[in-house]
Structure formats: structure tokens, C-alpha cells
Short mmCIF file of C-alpha atoms and ligand atoms in Angstrom, two decimals:
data_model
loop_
_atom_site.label_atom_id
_atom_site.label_comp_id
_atom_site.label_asym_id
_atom_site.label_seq_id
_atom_site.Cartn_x
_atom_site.Cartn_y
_atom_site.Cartn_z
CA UNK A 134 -26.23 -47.57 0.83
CA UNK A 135 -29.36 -49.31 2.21
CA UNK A 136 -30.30 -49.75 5.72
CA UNK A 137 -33.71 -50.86 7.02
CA UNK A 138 -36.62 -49.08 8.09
CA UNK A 139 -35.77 -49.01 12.01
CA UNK A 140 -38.21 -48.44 14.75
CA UNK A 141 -36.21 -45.72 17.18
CA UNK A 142 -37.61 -43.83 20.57
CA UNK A 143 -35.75 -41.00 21.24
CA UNK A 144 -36.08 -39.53 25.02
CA UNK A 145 -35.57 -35.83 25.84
CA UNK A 146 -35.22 -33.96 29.19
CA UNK A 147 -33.89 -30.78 28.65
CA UNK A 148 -32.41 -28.06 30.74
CA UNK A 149 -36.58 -27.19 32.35
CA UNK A 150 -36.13 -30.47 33.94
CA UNK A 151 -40.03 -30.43 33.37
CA UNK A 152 -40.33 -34.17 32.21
CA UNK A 153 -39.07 -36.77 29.68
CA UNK A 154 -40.51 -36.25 26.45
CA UNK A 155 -41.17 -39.61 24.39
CA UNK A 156 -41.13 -39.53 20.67
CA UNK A 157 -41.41 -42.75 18.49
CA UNK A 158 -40.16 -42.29 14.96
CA UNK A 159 -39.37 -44.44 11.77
CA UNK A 160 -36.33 -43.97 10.07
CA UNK A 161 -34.49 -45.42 7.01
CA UNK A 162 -32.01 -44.70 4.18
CA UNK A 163 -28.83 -42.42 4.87
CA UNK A 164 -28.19 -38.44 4.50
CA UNK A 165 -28.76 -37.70 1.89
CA UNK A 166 -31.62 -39.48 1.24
CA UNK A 167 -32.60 -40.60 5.44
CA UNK A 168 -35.98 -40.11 5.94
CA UNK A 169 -37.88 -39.86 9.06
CA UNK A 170 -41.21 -40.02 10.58
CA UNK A 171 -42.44 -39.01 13.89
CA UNK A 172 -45.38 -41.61 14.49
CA UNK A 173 -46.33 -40.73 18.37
CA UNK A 174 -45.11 -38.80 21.11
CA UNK A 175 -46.14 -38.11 24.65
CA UNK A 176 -44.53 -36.61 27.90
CA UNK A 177 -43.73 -38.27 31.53
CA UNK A 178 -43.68 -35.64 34.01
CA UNK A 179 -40.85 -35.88 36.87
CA UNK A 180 -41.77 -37.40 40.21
CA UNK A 181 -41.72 -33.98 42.33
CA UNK A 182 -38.72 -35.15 44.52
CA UNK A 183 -36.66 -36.33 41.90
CA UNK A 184 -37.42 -32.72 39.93
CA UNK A 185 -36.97 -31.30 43.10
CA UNK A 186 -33.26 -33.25 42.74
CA UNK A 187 -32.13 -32.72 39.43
CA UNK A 188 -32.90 -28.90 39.44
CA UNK A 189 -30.70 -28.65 42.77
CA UNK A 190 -27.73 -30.52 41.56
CA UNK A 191 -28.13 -29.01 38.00
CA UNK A 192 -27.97 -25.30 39.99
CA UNK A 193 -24.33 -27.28 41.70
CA UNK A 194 -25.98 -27.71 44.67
CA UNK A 195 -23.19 -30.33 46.80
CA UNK A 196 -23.85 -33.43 46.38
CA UNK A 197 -21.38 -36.58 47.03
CA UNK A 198 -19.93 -38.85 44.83
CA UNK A 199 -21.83 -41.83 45.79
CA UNK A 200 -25.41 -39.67 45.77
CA UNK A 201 -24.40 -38.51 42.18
CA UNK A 202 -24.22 -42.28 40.84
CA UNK A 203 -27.14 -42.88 42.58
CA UNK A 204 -28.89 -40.09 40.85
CA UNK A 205 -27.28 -41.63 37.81
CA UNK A 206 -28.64 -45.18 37.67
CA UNK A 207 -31.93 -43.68 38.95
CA UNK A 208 -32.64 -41.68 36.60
CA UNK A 209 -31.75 -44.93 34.01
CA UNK A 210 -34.97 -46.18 35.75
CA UNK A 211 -37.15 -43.54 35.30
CA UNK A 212 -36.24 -42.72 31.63
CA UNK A 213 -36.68 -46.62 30.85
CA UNK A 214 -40.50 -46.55 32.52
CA UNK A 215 -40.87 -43.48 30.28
CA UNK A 216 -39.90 -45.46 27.36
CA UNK A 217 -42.00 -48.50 28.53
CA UNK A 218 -45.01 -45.78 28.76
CA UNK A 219 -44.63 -44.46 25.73
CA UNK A 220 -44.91 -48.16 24.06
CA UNK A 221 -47.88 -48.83 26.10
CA UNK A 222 -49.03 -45.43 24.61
CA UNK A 223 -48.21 -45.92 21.38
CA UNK A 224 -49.23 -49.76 21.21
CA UNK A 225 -46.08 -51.06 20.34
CA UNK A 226 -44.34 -53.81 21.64
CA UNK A 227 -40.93 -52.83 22.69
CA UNK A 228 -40.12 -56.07 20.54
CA UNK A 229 -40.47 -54.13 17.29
CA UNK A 230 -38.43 -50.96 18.53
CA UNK A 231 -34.99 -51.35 17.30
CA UNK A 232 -32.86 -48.69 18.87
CA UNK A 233 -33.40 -46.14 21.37
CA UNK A 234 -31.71 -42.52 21.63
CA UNK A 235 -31.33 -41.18 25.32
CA UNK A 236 -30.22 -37.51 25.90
CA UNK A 237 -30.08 -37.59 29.64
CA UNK A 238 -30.55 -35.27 32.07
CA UNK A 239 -27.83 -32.46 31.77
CA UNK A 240 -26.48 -31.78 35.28
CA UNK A 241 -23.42 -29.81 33.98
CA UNK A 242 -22.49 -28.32 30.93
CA UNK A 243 -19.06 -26.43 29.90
CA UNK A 244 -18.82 -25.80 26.96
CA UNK A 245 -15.53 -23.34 26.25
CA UNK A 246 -12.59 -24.84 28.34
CA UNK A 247 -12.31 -23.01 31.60
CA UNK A 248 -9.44 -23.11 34.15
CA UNK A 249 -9.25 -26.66 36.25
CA UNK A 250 -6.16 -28.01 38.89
CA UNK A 251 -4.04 -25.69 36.27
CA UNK A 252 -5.77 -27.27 33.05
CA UNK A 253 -8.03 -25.76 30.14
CA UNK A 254 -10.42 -28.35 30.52
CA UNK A 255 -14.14 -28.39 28.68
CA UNK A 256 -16.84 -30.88 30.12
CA UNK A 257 -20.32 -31.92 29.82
CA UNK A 258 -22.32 -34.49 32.23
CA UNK A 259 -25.68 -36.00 31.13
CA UNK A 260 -26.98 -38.51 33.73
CA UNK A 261 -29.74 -41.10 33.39
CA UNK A 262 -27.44 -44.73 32.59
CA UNK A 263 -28.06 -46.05 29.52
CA UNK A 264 -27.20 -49.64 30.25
CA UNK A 265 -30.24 -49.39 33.18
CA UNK A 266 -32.65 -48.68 29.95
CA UNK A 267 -31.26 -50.96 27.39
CA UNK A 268 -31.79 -53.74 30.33
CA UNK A 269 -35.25 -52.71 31.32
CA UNK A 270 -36.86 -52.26 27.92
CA UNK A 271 -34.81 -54.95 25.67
CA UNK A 272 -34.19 -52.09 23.20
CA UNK A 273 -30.53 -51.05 22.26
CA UNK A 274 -29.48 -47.53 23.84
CA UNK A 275 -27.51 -45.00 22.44
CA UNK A 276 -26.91 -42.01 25.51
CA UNK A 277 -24.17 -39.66 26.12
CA UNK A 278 -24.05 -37.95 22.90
CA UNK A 279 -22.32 -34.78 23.66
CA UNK A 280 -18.78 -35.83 24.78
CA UNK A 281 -17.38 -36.75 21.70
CA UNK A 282 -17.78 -33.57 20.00
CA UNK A 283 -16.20 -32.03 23.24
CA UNK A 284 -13.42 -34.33 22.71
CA UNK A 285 -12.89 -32.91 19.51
CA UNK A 286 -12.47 -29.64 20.44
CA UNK A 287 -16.17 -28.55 20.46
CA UNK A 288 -18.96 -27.39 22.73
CA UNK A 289 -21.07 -30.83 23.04
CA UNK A 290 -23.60 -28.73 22.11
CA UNK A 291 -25.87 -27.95 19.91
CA UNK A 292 -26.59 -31.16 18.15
CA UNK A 293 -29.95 -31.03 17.52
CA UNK A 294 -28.81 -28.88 14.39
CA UNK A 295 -28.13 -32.43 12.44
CA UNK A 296 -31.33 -33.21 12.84
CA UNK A 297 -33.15 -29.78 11.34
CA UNK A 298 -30.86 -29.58 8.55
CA UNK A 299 -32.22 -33.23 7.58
CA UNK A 300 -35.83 -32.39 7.92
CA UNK A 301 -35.62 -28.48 7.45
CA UNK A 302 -33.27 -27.84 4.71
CA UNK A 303 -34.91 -26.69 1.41
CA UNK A 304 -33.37 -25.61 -2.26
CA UNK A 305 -35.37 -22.30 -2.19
CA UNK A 306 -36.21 -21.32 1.20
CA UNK A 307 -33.61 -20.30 4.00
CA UNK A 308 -35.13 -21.16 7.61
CA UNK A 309 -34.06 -20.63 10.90
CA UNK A 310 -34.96 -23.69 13.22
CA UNK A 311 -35.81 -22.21 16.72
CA UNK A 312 -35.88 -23.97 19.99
CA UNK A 313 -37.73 -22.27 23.14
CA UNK A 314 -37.06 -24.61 25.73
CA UNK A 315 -35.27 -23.82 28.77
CA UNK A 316 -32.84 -21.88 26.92
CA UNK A 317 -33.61 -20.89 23.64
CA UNK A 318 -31.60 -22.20 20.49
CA UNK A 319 -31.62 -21.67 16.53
CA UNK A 320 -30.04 -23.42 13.97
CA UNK A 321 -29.83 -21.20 10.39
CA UNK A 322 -30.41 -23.62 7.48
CA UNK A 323 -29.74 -21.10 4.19
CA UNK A 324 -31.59 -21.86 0.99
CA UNK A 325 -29.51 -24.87 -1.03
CA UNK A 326 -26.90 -25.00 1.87
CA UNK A 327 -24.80 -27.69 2.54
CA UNK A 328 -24.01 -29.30 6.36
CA UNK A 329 -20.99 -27.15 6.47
CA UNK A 330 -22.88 -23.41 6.18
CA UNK A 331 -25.22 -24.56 8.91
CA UNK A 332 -25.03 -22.59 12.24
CA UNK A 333 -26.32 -22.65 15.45
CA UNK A 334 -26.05 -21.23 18.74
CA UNK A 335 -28.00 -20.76 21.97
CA UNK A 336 -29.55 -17.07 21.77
CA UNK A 337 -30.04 -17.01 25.77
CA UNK A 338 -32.90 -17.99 27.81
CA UNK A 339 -35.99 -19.34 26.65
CA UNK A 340 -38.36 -20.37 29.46
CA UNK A 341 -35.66 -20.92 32.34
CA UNK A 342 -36.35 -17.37 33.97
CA UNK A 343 -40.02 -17.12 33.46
CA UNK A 344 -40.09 -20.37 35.10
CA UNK A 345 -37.88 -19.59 37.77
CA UNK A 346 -40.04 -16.23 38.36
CA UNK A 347 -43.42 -18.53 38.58
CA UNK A 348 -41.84 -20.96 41.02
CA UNK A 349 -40.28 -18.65 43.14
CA UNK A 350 -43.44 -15.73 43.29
CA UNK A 351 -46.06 -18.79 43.57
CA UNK A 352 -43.63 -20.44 46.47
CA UNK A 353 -43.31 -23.67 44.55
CA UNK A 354 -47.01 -24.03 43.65
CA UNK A 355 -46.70 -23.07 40.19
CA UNK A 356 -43.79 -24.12 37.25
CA UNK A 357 -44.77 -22.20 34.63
CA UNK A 358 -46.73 -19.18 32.99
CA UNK A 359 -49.45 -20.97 30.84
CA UNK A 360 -50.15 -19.66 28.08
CA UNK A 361 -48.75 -16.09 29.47
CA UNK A 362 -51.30 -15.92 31.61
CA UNK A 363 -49.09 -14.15 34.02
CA UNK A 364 -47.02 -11.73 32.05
CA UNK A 365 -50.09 -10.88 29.95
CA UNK A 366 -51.53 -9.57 33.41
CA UNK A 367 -48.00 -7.51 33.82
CA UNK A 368 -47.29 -3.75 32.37
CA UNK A 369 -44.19 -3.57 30.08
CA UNK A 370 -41.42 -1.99 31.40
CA UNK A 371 -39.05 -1.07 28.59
CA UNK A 372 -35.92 0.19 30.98
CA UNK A 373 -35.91 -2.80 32.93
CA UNK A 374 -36.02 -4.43 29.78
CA UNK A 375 -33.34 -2.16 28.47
CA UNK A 376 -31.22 -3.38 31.55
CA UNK A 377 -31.50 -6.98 30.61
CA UNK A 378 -30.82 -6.48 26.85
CA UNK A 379 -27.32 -5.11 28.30
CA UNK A 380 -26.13 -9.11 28.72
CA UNK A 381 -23.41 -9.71 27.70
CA UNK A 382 -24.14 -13.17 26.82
CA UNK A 383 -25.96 -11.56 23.74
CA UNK A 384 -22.72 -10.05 22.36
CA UNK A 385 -20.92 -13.03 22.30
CA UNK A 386 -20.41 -14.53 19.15
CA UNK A 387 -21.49 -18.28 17.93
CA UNK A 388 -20.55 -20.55 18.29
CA UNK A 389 -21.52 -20.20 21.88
CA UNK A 390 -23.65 -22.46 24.74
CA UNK A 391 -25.55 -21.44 27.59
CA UNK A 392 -27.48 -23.21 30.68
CA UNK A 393 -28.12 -23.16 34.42
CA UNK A 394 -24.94 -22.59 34.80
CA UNK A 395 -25.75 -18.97 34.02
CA UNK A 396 -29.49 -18.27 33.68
CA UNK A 397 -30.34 -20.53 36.89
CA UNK A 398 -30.19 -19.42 40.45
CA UNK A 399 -27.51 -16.78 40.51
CA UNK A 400 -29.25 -15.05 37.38
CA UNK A 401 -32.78 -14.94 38.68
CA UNK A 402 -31.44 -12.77 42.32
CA UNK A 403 -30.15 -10.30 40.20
CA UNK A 404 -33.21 -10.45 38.12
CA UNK A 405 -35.30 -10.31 41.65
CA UNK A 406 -33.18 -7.14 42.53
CA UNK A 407 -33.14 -5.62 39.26
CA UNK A 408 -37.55 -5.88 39.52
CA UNK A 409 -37.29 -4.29 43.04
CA UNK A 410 -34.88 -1.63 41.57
CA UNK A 411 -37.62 -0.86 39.07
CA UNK A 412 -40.70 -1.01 41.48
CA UNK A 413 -41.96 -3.88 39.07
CA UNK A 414 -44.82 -6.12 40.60
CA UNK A 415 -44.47 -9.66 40.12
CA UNK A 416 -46.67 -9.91 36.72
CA UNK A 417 -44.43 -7.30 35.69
CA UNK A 418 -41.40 -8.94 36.40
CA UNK A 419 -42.41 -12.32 34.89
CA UNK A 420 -43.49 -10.12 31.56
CA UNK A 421 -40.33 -8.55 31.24
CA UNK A 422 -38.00 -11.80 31.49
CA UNK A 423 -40.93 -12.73 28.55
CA UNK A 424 -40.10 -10.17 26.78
CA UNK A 425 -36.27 -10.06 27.48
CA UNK A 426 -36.53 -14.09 25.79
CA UNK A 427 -38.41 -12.79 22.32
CA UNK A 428 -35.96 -9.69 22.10
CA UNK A 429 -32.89 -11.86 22.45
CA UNK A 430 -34.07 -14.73 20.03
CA UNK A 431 -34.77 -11.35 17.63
CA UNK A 432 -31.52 -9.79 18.64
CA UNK A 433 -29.68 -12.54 17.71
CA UNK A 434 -31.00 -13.05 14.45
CA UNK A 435 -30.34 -9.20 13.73
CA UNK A 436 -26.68 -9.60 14.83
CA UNK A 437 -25.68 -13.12 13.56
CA UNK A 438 -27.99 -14.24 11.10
CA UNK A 439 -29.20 -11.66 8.80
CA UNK A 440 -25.87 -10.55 7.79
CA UNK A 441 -25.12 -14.32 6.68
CA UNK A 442 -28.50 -15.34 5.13
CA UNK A 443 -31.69 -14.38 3.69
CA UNK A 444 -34.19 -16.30 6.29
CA UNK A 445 -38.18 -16.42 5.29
CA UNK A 446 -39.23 -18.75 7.43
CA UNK A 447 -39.13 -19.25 11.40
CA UNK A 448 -40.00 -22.92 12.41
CA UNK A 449 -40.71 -23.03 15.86
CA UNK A 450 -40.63 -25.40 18.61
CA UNK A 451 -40.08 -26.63 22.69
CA UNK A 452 -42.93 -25.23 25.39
CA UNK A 453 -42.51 -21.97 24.76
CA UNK A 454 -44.33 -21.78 21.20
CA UNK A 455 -47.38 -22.17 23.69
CA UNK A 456 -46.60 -18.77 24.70
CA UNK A 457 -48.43 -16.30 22.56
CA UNK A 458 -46.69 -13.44 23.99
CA UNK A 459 -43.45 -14.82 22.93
CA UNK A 460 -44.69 -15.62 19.40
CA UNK A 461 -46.39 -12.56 18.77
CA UNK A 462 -43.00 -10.38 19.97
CA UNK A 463 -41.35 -12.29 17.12
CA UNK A 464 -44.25 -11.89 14.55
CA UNK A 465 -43.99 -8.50 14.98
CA UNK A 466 -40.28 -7.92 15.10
CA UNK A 467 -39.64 -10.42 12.23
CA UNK A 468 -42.49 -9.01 9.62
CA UNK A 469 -40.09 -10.07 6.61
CA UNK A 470 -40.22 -13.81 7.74
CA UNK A 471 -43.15 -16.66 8.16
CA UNK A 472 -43.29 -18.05 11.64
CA UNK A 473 -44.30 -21.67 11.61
CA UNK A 474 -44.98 -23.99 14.75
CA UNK A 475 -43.19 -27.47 13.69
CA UNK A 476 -46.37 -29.03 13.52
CA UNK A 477 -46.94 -27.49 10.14
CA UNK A 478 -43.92 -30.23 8.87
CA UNK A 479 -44.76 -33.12 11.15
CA UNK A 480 -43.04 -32.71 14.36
CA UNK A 481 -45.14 -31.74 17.17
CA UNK A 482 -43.81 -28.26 19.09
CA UNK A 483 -42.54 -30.74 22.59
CA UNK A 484 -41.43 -33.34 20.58
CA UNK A 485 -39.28 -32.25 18.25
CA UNK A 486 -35.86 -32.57 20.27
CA UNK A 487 -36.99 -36.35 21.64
CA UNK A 488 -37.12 -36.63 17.76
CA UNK A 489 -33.81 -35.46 16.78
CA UNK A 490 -32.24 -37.80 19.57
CA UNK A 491 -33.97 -40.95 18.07
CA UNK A 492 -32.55 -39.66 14.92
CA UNK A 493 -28.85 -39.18 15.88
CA UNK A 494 -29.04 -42.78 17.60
CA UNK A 495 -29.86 -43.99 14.51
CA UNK A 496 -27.15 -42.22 12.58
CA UNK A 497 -24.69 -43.50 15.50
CA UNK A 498 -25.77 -47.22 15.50
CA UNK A 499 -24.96 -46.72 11.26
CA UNK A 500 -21.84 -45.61 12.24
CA UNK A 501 -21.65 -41.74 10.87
CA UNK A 502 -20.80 -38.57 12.25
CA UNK A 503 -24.03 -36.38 13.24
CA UNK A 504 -22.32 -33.45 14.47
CA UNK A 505 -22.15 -30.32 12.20
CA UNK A 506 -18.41 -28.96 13.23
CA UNK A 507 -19.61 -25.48 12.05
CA UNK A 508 -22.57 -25.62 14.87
CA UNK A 509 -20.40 -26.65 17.98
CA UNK A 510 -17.08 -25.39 16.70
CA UNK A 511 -15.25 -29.40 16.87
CA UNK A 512 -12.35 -29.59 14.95
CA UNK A 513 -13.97 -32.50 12.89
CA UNK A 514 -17.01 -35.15 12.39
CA UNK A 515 -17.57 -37.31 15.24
CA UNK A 516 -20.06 -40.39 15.65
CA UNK A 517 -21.53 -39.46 18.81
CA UNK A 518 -22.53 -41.27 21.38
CA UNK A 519 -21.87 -44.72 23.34
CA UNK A 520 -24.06 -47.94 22.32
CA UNK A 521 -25.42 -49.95 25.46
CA UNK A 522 -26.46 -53.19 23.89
CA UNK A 523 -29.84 -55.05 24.76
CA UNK A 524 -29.17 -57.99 26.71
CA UNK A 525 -29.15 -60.86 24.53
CA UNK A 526 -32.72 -62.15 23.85
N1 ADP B 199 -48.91 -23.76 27.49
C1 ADP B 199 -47.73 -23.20 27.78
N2 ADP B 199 -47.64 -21.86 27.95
C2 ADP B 199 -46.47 -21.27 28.27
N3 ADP B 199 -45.31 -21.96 28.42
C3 ADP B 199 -45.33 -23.29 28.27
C4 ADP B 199 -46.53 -23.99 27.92
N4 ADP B 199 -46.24 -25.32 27.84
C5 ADP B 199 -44.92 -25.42 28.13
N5 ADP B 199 -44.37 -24.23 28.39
C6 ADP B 199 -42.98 -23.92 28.76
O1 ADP B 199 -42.11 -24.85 28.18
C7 ADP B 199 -41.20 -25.37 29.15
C8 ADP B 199 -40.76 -26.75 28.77
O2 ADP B 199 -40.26 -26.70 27.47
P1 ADP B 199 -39.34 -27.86 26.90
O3 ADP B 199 -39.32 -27.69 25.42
O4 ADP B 199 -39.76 -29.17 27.46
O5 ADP B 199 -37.94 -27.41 27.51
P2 ADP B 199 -36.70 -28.31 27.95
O6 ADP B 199 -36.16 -28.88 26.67
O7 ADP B 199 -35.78 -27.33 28.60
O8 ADP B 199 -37.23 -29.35 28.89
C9 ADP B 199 -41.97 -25.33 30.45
O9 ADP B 199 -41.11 -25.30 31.54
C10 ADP B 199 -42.77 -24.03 30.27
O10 ADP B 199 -42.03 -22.94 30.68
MG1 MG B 200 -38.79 -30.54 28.70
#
């Protein structure tokens, strides 16, 4: 089967809530043989109030029905300007782009049914409407990719596992794909596997606490440690580390989600407490939830992955491969495998997930299934997604 070289943006916010990332890529042929190319990328930051916004309703702050849609469609808005930015910055004419991919903003994510009105019920909300982008850039939308695979009896999540086993897999080498965003994520391609031996499951947090530390110790000022700055200042403190290691979340076996739900507000009091409870200054504090994010990623490769595959290479991406004291935890921990930044194949480290969006639009706009059933635990393949046309031209 042939299909044309296509044109696709993908656009990213993930569970930081720290902007939308842009990536513009060019894609033809089918799985097998589908290849991609990342050709630009760049980031639009969040307007402060609607960050402000998104990180309070995300946490399940109340907010009413009509404020939700409102959020809804105006978030549309802003992730069409980012897409209109991003063509400016790329020097394309939206003309030429064929197809975009839109994640959304994730405002709620459940993943294993839970109890609702008497009912098992599993449920996942991404908001940013796709018929408000297809409308302001001209360009075909494919959003709300997670449902379908709930609908099937899955988690909605992770997806992004499709897209590294196309561009990661390789006949000799097994590789873990790893994802430090706000949570952190890895998908385990083994040497010479096939779709169905992938796996993948969120390993805990990634940056979500560390940021939540910075915000809350700098009052607001600050969203993030740069480059460690912070924690590098900090003195280890291996019992309070010990104490977070004891999360159960870390026992749990794939396939299995995370999010605010559970490393947002709730998580970072006891965190707070945990720091007073161990006479740990702030530094300290913000080094050990750095820490606590390389030893789980490590832990869960010890548990789940090494008894399954031989891994020698790491391939790392998201924000946090800018932290060197995250990458040099797993350097040292991991001494039997290369760790790559996904730059070294192509995909800059903050682009790669806006990448692997444009990439499942495209596989949904050819009509095939770009779940892997063995990451999110669906019953079967689903073509993900829901297609708001461009009006016509
Ligand atoms: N230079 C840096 N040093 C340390 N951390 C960084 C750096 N750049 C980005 N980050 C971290 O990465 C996070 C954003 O990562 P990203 O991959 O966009 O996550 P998400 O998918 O959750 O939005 C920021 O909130 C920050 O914590
Ligand atoms: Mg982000």
C-alpha cells in the first residue's frame, strides 16, 4: 500500500501543563515500511492565567459545567495560534500541511475502572476542541485519541508506545524508550520484537513533584529546577528517600497509568510533611523528589523489564533529560546500558511526544489501529481518535 508523503503538525501539552509543544514532521508509506521525519519544532508557553487554569482544574479544583466548555473551546484557540506559530516558524504555509494531530490538554485521566453511581466506569478527558483548530488553521484535526482504547477495555494511555516502536525498534538492539515529562514513562522495544511484545507503563513521577516543590518554595516565581540547579545545591537524604521508594505505585504491575490525579496536590503535602519530618531544607527536599524520579525510572526497569528483556540502550526524552542529576542517577545505576538523548536519532528531547501525535493522526486519517493492546491492556486494535475536517476550501 502507497500513501503520499503528508505534511502533519502534531501538538503536545502534557500533564506539566508547561506549554504546547509544536513539531512539524513528514510522513509516508505504512508500518511496516512508514517513515517519518521531524523537520522543525518549537514550544508556545501558556498564557499565565490560563496555566494558572488548567493546573487547578487538572488538580479537580470545582469548576461548572458551562466554565469547563469554555475552557474547552478556549483552549481550541490557543492550540490553533500555536499551530499557526509554529508555521510562521517553520515557514510553511498552513496550505501545504495536510493533517494535524492534537493531544489536548489532559484534565482527567482514569485509567482502571473505579466505582461511579454503582458502575465500574474508566474515563479520560483531554480538552482543547479540535473543530476550533481545524477552523482556524484550514488543516484537518485529528484530537481525542485516548478514548477509544478506553472503550476497548484499556487505559487510554500510553500511546506514544506506537510511535517508538516505529522509529526505535531495531533487529539487534533491545531499547527502552523513556519519557521524563510530568510523569515519567517507558516503552521496552526488545531486539527483533514484534508490536505485540512491546510494553509500556508509567514508572511514577518525572518532573511533576520537583516542579510542584519549585513553585510552591519560590511562591509561584519559579516552575522549575533548571538544569538542577536547586537540588544540586541540596544534601542527599537517603531515609527520606527510603520513605518515598515505599510507594506503592512502584509495586504495581504494568500495565498501569499515573497523573495529577495522584502525584499533584495531595502528593506534594505529604511530601511537604514528610521534608519537615526529616528536618530537610528546601534544596534538600527538591533533591530528594530528584532523586526519588531516577530511582523509580531504575526501579522499574529492575522489577519489570530486565526479567523480560535484555535492554542496551536508554533513549531519552521530555524536559527532564535537561536534568543532569536525573541522567547521571541513571548512568550510574544502569552501567550495563547506553543512555542516549533522542536527538542522537532525530527527535529533539521536547519534541518527541508532539511527534508521535502527528504520527498517530496520520495512522488514524489512513484508517489503522495505532494502539499496541499489550501497552494499555485494550482488549483489541483500535483507530484512535476523532477527525474534525477543514472547512471546505
Ligand atoms: N533545563 C531544564 N532543566 C531541568 N528541568 C527541565 C529543563 N527544561 C525542562 N525541564 C522540565 O521539563 C518539564 C516539561 O517537560 P515536558 O516534556 O514538556 O513535560 P509534559 O509532557 O508533562 O508537558 C518542565 O516542567 C521542567 O520540569
Ligand atoms: Mg510540556
Amino acid at each position: 500500500m502507497h500513501s503520499k508523503s503528508m505534511l502533519v503538525l502534531g501538538l503536545m501539552s502534557g500533564t506539566s501543563a508547561d506549554g504546547i509543544d509544536v513539531a512539524l514532521s513528514q510522513i509516508s508509506g505504512a508500518p511496516p515500511r512508514l517513515k517519518a521525519k521531524l523537520l522543525g519544532r518549537t514550544s508556545v508557553r501558556f498564557q499565565p492565567a490560563i496555566r494558572k487554569e488548567i493546573l487547578r482544574v487538572a488538580e479537580q479544583g470545582p469548576i461548572s459545567a458551562g466554565a469547563l466548555s469554555q475552557l474547552h473551546f478556549r483552549l481550541g484557540e490557543v492550540f490553533a495560534s500555536a499551530a499557526l506559530a509554529g508555521c510562521r516558524g517553520f515557514r510553511v504555509s498552513p496550505k501545504k500541511i495536510s493533517l494535524i494531530g492534537s493531544h489536548g490538554q489532559t484534565i482527567f485521566h482514569q485509567g482502571p475502572p473505579v466505582d461511579f453511581l454503582g458502575q465500574a466506569t474508566a474515563s479520560t478527558l483531554q480538552i482543547g476542541e479540535p473543530s476550533i483548530i481545524a477552523a482556524r488553521t484550514g488543516i484537518t484535526t485529528v484530537g481525542d485519541f485516548r478514548p477509544a482504547d478506553i472503550a476497548l477495555g484499556g487505559q487510554g494511555a500510553p500511546l506514544v508506545p506506537y510511535a517508538d516502536y516505529l522509529l526505535y525498534r531495531d533487529a539487534k538492539l533491545g531499547r527502552i524508550s523513556l519519557n521524563l515529562g510530568g510523569i515519567a514513562n517507558i516503552t521496552v522495544i526488545p531486539a527483533g520484537s514484534n508490536p505485540s511484545q512491546v510494553f509500556a507503563f508509567d514508572t511514577g513521577p518525572a518532573n511533576m513533584l520537583i516542579d510542584a516543590l519549585v513553585s510552591h518554595f519560590s511562591k509561584g516565581r519559579l516552575h522549575f529546577d533548571k538544569n538542577a540547579q536547586f537540588a544540586s545545591q541540596g544534601r542527599s537524604n537517603a531515609a527520606l528517600v527510603n520513605e518515598l521508594m515505599r510507594d506503592p505505585y512502584l509495586k504495581l504491575r504494568p500495565p498501569k497509568s499515573t497523573g495529577r490525579e495522584y502525584y499533584g496536590k495531595g502528593y506534594l503535602q505529604e511530601l511537604l510533611k514528610l521534608g519537615r519530618r526529616h528536618r530537610a531544607k528546601p534544596n534538600d527536599l527538591i533533591r530528594a523528589a530528584t532523586t526519588f524520579t531516577a530511582l523509580s525510572v531504575i526501579d522499574a526497569i529492575n522489577r519489570f523489564v530486565r526479567p523480560k528483556a535484555k535492554i542496551h540502550q536508554l533513549i531519552v526524552s521530555g524536559g527532564g533529560a535537561q536534568n543532569p542529576l536525573i541522567l547521571g542517577q541513571l548512568a550510574a545505576a544502569l552501567p550495563d546500558m547506553e543512555i542516549l538523548p533522542s536527538s542522537r536519532f532525530g527527535i529533539p528531547e521536547d519534541a518527541k511526544e508532539a511527534f508521535a501525535f502527528a504520527l498517530l493522526a496520520y495512522e488514524t486519517f489512513h484508517r489503522r489501529p495505532s494502539n499496541l493492546p499489550s501497552a494499555t491492556g485494550a482488549r483489541s486494535l483500535a483507530i484512535l481518535g476523532k477527525i474534525s475536517y477543514a472547512p471546505p476550501r
